[in-house]
Tab-separated table of N, CA and C in Angstrom:
chain	number	residue	atom	x	y	z
Y	17	PRO	N	75.425	57.574	-86.193
Y	17	PRO	CA	76.364	57.046	-85.200
Y	17	PRO	C	76.172	55.536	-84.975
Y	18	LYS	N	77.279	54.832	-84.784
Y	18	LYS	CA	77.221	53.361	-84.710
Y	18	LYS	C	76.317	52.847	-83.596
Y	19	GLN	N	76.129	53.594	-82.512
Y	19	GLN	CA	75.284	53.106	-81.422
Y	19	GLN	C	73.804	53.061	-81.790
Y	20	TYR	N	73.436	53.606	-82.941
Y	20	TYR	CA	72.039	53.577	-83.381
Y	20	TYR	C	71.820	52.667	-84.585
Y	21	TYR	N	72.860	52.007	-85.054
Y	21	TYR	CA	72.691	51.021	-86.129
Y	21	TYR	C	71.863	49.874	-85.575
Y	22	PRO	N	71.031	49.265	-86.401
Y	22	PRO	CA	70.233	48.132	-85.920
Y	22	PRO	C	71.096	46.885	-85.703
Y	23	MET	N	70.791	46.196	-84.630
Y	23	MET	CA	71.425	44.920	-84.316
Y	23	MET	C	70.351	44.035	-83.699
Y	24	SER	N	70.067	42.918	-84.308
Y	24	SER	CA	69.014	42.010	-83.829
Y	24	SER	C	67.688	42.743	-83.640
Y	25	GLY	N	67.363	43.609	-84.577
Y	25	GLY	CA	66.059	44.249	-84.585
Y	25	GLY	C	65.899	45.521	-83.770
Y	26	LYS	N	66.966	45.996	-83.143
Y	26	LYS	CA	66.864	47.250	-82.390
Y	26	LYS	C	68.210	47.965	-82.398
Y	27	PRO	N	68.202	49.264	-82.128
Y	27	PRO	CA	69.475	49.995	-82.118
Y	27	PRO	C	70.459	49.419	-81.096
Y	28	VAL	N	71.727	49.432	-81.443
Y	28	VAL	CA	72.788	48.908	-80.576
Y	28	VAL	C	72.659	49.473	-79.156
Y	29	ALA	N	72.419	50.755	-79.014
Y	29	ALA	CA	72.350	51.399	-77.693
Y	29	ALA	C	71.264	50.806	-76.803
Y	30	LEU	N	70.187	50.330	-77.394
Y	30	LEU	CA	69.102	49.777	-76.572
Y	30	LEU	C	69.475	48.452	-75.924
Y	31	HIS	N	70.382	47.710	-76.503
Y	31	HIS	CA	70.813	46.446	-75.886
Y	31	HIS	C	71.397	46.724	-74.495
Y	32	SER	N	72.265	47.699	-74.394
Y	32	SER	CA	72.855	48.062	-73.095
Y	32	SER	C	71.829	48.714	-72.186
Y	33	PHE	N	71.070	49.651	-72.740
Y	33	PHE	CA	70.094	50.395	-71.939
Y	33	PHE	C	69.100	49.442	-71.277
Y	34	GLU	N	68.617	48.464	-72.019
Y	34	GLU	CA	67.630	47.533	-71.466
Y	34	GLU	C	68.206	46.670	-70.349
Y	35	VAL	N	69.475	46.322	-70.436
Y	35	VAL	CA	70.121	45.582	-69.344
Y	35	VAL	C	70.242	46.492	-68.117
Y	36	LEU	N	70.771	47.689	-68.316
Y	36	LEU	CA	70.973	48.607	-67.200
Y	36	LEU	C	69.644	49.044	-66.574
Y	37	ASP	N	68.595	49.068	-67.362
Y	37	ASP	CA	67.271	49.456	-66.877
Y	37	ASP	C	66.711	48.440	-65.874
Y	38	GLN	N	67.235	47.231	-65.879
Y	38	GLN	CA	66.777	46.181	-64.962
Y	38	GLN	C	67.404	46.279	-63.570
Y	39	ILE	N	68.385	47.120	-63.393
Y	39	ILE	CA	69.118	47.215	-62.136
Y	39	ILE	C	68.397	48.182	-61.202
Y	40	SER	N	67.792	47.637	-60.172
Y	40	SER	CA	66.987	48.468	-59.260
Y	40	SER	C	67.837	49.426	-58.424
Y	41	GLN	N	69.109	49.136	-58.234
Y	41	GLN	CA	69.973	50.008	-57.441
Y	41	GLN	C	70.273	51.328	-58.149
Y	42	PHE	N	70.068	51.384	-59.454
Y	42	PHE	CA	70.331	52.619	-60.186
Y	42	PHE	C	69.175	53.574	-59.959
Y	43	GLU	N	69.438	54.623	-59.214
Y	43	GLU	CA	68.401	55.582	-58.860
Y	43	GLU	C	68.165	56.604	-59.961
Y	44	GLN	N	69.129	56.805	-60.810
Y	44	GLN	CA	69.033	57.766	-61.900
Y	44	GLN	C	69.648	57.171	-63.147
Y	45	LYS	N	69.097	57.531	-64.278
Y	45	LYS	CA	69.701	57.171	-65.563
Y	45	LYS	C	69.805	58.449	-66.373
Y	46	VAL	N	70.976	58.669	-66.944
Y	46	VAL	CA	71.182	59.813	-67.821
Y	46	VAL	C	71.730	59.268	-69.136
Y	47	VAL	N	71.075	59.607	-70.208
Y	47	VAL	CA	71.525	59.217	-71.538
Y	47	VAL	C	72.091	60.465	-72.214
Y	48	VAL	N	73.310	60.344	-72.694
Y	48	VAL	CA	73.934	61.436	-73.440
Y	48	VAL	C	73.673	61.141	-74.915
Y	49	ALA	N	72.799	61.955	-75.515
Y	49	ALA	CA	72.403	61.706	-76.902
Y	49	ALA	C	71.832	62.965	-77.530
Y	50	GLU	N	71.965	63.044	-78.828
Y	50	GLU	CA	71.326	64.111	-79.587
Y	50	GLU	C	69.817	63.987	-79.422
Y	51	SER	N	69.118	65.092	-79.452
Y	51	SER	CA	67.673	65.094	-79.201
Y	51	SER	C	66.894	64.211	-80.171
Y	52	GLU	N	67.387	64.014	-81.364
Y	52	GLU	CA	66.679	63.175	-82.330
Y	52	GLU	C	66.590	61.708	-81.897
Y	53	TYR	N	67.397	61.306	-80.910
Y	53	TYR	CA	67.391	59.921	-80.441
Y	53	TYR	C	66.690	59.747	-79.092
Y	54	HIS	N	66.222	60.806	-78.485
Y	54	HIS	CA	65.608	60.722	-77.158
Y	54	HIS	C	64.407	59.781	-77.121
Y	55	ALA	N	63.634	59.718	-78.186
Y	55	ALA	CA	62.437	58.878	-78.202
Y	55	ALA	C	62.747	57.391	-78.040
Y	56	LEU	N	63.970	56.991	-78.266
Y	56	LEU	CA	64.349	55.578	-78.105
Y	56	LEU	C	64.393	55.155	-76.639
Y	57	PHE	N	64.583	56.108	-75.746
Y	57	PHE	CA	64.836	55.805	-74.341
Y	57	PHE	C	63.664	56.261	-73.474
Y	58	HIS	N	63.476	55.611	-72.352
Y	58	HIS	CA	62.393	55.979	-71.439
Y	58	HIS	C	62.938	56.116	-70.021
Y	59	SER	N	62.204	56.807	-69.198
Y	59	SER	CA	62.512	56.924	-67.765
Y	59	SER	C	63.956	57.348	-67.504
Y	60	CYS	N	64.393	58.384	-68.174
Y	60	CYS	CA	65.757	58.846	-67.955
Y	60	CYS	C	65.831	60.340	-68.216
Y	61	ALA	N	66.925	60.899	-67.780
Y	61	ALA	CA	67.244	62.295	-68.101
Y	61	ALA	C	68.182	62.270	-69.306
Y	62	PHE	N	68.314	63.413	-69.937
Y	62	PHE	CA	69.185	63.497	-71.109
Y	62	PHE	C	70.211	64.600	-70.926
Y	63	ALA	N	71.371	64.371	-71.515
Y	63	ALA	CA	72.419	65.374	-71.590
Y	63	ALA	C	72.875	65.424	-73.044
Y	64	SER	N	73.396	66.546	-73.435
Y	64	SER	CA	73.871	66.716	-74.810
Y	64	SER	C	75.287	66.176	-74.959
Y	65	PRO	N	75.580	65.582	-76.087
Y	65	PRO	CA	76.947	65.129	-76.338
Y	65	PRO	C	77.893	66.314	-76.464
Y	66	GLY	N	79.151	66.069	-76.177
Y	66	GLY	CA	80.172	67.098	-76.325
Y	66	GLY	C	81.029	66.826	-77.545
Y	67	ALA	N	81.992	67.676	-77.761
Y	67	ALA	CA	82.897	67.531	-78.902
Y	67	ALA	C	83.794	66.299	-78.759
Y	68	ARG	N	84.166	65.988	-77.512
Y	68	ARG	CA	85.021	64.831	-77.230
Y	68	ARG	C	84.301	63.924	-76.232
Y	69	ARG	N	84.758	62.691	-76.131
Y	69	ARG	CA	84.128	61.746	-75.207
Y	69	ARG	C	84.104	62.293	-73.782
Y	70	GLN	N	85.214	62.872	-73.333
Y	70	GLN	CA	85.246	63.395	-71.966
Y	70	GLN	C	84.262	64.545	-71.782
Y	71	ASP	N	83.984	65.298	-72.840
Y	71	ASP	CA	82.986	66.370	-72.757
Y	71	ASP	C	81.584	65.776	-72.605
Y	72	SER	N	81.320	64.704	-73.311
Y	72	SER	CA	80.019	64.025	-73.193
Y	72	SER	C	79.837	63.460	-71.789
Y	73	VAL	N	80.878	62.835	-71.255
Y	73	VAL	CA	80.814	62.303	-69.890
Y	73	VAL	C	80.565	63.446	-68.907
Y	74	TRP	N	81.273	64.537	-69.068
Y	74	TRP	CA	81.092	65.689	-68.186
Y	74	TRP	C	79.651	66.200	-68.254
Y	75	ASN	N	79.107	66.320	-69.448
Y	75	ASN	CA	77.732	66.790	-69.601
Y	75	ASN	C	76.750	65.855	-68.895
Y	76	GLY	N	76.988	64.559	-69.003
Y	76	GLY	CA	76.135	63.593	-68.312
Y	76	GLY	C	76.255	63.697	-66.804
Y	77	LEU	N	77.459	63.865	-66.311
Y	77	LEU	CA	77.673	63.990	-64.865
Y	77	LEU	C	76.973	65.224	-64.290
Y	78	GLN	N	76.835	66.257	-65.090
Y	78	GLN	CA	76.170	67.470	-64.623
Y	78	GLN	C	74.685	67.244	-64.345
Y	79	LYS	N	74.120	66.167	-64.885
Y	79	LYS	CA	72.701	65.850	-64.688
Y	79	LYS	C	72.457	64.936	-63.482
Y	80	ILE	N	73.531	64.430	-62.893
Y	80	ILE	CA	73.422	63.504	-61.762
Y	80	ILE	C	73.207	64.286	-60.472
Y	81	ASP	N	72.319	63.790	-59.639
Y	81	ASP	CA	72.082	64.379	-58.317
Y	81	ASP	C	73.408	64.366	-57.556
Y	82	PRO	N	73.850	65.495	-57.032
Y	82	PRO	CA	75.149	65.549	-56.344
Y	82	PRO	C	75.239	64.667	-55.098
Y	83	SER	N	74.103	64.210	-54.595
Y	83	SER	CA	74.142	63.351	-53.414
Y	83	SER	C	74.489	61.895	-53.753
Y	84	MET	N	74.556	61.554	-55.038
Y	84	MET	CA	74.890	60.181	-55.430
Y	84	MET	C	76.321	59.863	-55.017
Y	85	GLU	N	76.490	58.702	-54.418
Y	85	GLU	CA	77.820	58.294	-53.965
Y	85	GLU	C	78.635	57.659	-55.088
Y	86	TYR	N	77.962	56.925	-55.964
Y	86	TYR	CA	78.640	56.228	-57.056
Y	86	TYR	C	77.953	56.546	-58.379
Y	87	VAL	N	78.737	56.489	-59.451
Y	87	VAL	CA	78.214	56.681	-60.796
Y	87	VAL	C	78.810	55.592	-61.678
Y	88	CYS	N	77.967	54.956	-62.476
Y	88	CYS	CA	78.433	53.983	-63.472
Y	88	CYS	C	78.283	54.625	-64.840
Y	89	ILE	N	79.294	54.482	-65.665
Y	89	ILE	CA	79.267	55.039	-67.016
Y	89	ILE	C	79.472	53.885	-67.988
Y	90	HIS	N	78.596	53.830	-68.986
Y	90	HIS	CA	78.716	52.774	-69.995
Y	90	HIS	C	78.637	53.375	-71.387
Y	91	ASP	N	79.523	52.965	-72.246
Y	91	ASP	CA	79.555	53.400	-73.638
Y	91	ASP	C	78.547	52.553	-74.419
Y	92	ALA	N	77.499	53.181	-74.915
Y	92	ALA	CA	76.401	52.461	-75.577
Y	92	ALA	C	76.814	51.751	-76.858
Y	93	ALA	N	77.957	52.077	-77.397
Y	93	ALA	CA	78.429	51.402	-78.599
Y	93	ALA	C	79.006	50.021	-78.284
Y	94	ARG	N	79.013	49.643	-77.013
Y	94	ARG	CA	79.488	48.323	-76.569
Y	94	ARG	C	78.274	47.560	-76.048
Y	95	PRO	N	77.551	46.837	-76.907
Y	95	PRO	CA	76.233	46.308	-76.556
Y	95	PRO	C	76.204	44.988	-75.791
Y	96	PHE	N	77.334	44.384	-75.503
Y	96	PHE	CA	77.301	43.031	-74.960
Y	96	PHE	C	77.407	42.957	-73.444
Y	97	ILE	N	77.048	44.013	-72.772
Y	97	ILE	CA	76.997	44.007	-71.311
Y	97	ILE	C	75.879	43.040	-70.874
Y	98	THR	N	76.087	42.369	-69.759
Y	98	THR	CA	75.070	41.434	-69.270
Y	98	THR	C	74.611	41.834	-67.875
Y	99	LEU	N	73.450	41.364	-67.513
Y	99	LEU	CA	72.929	41.620	-66.177
Y	99	LEU	C	73.878	41.055	-65.124
Y	100	GLU	N	74.399	39.860	-65.356
Y	100	GLU	CA	75.336	39.234	-64.420
Y	100	GLU	C	76.598	40.077	-64.245
Y	101	LEU	N	77.128	40.608	-65.321
Y	101	LEU	CA	78.326	41.438	-65.259
Y	101	LEU	C	78.080	42.683	-64.392
Y	102	VAL	N	76.949	43.336	-64.598
Y	102	VAL	CA	76.636	44.548	-63.825
Y	102	VAL	C	76.409	44.199	-62.361
Y	103	GLU	N	75.706	43.122	-62.093
Y	103	GLU	CA	75.469	42.719	-60.703
Y	103	GLU	C	76.779	42.391	-60.007
Y	104	ASN	N	77.705	41.728	-60.691
Y	104	ASN	CA	79.024	41.442	-60.102
Y	104	ASN	C	79.800	42.723	-59.830
Y	105	LEU	N	79.707	43.675	-60.735
Y	105	LEU	CA	80.360	44.962	-60.559
Y	105	LEU	C	79.815	45.661	-59.292
Y	106	LEU	N	78.516	45.624	-59.122
Y	106	LEU	CA	77.905	46.290	-57.968
Y	106	LEU	C	78.259	45.621	-56.639
Y	107	LYS	N	78.543	44.329	-56.684
Y	107	LYS	CA	78.939	43.634	-55.444
Y	107	LYS	C	80.316	44.079	-55.031
């Protein structure tokens, strides 16, 4: 899958994950990924991918604590997210 191709020395998905991992307001992180890729990520829960994108999102949402007021979803195949962009979104 394209989100695991190397880019600048690491899988594409890690570029986004490492930015999002810096956001202290995120109380939970859920990565939707096949089990063979779990070792790439730390300090998160995992959900299995679905047949369609909406199925994968649904599977990830099932792992979120129901008391959470907001949920942010990011497609790991889009690696150019920045800390500033996420902080502006949260404001």
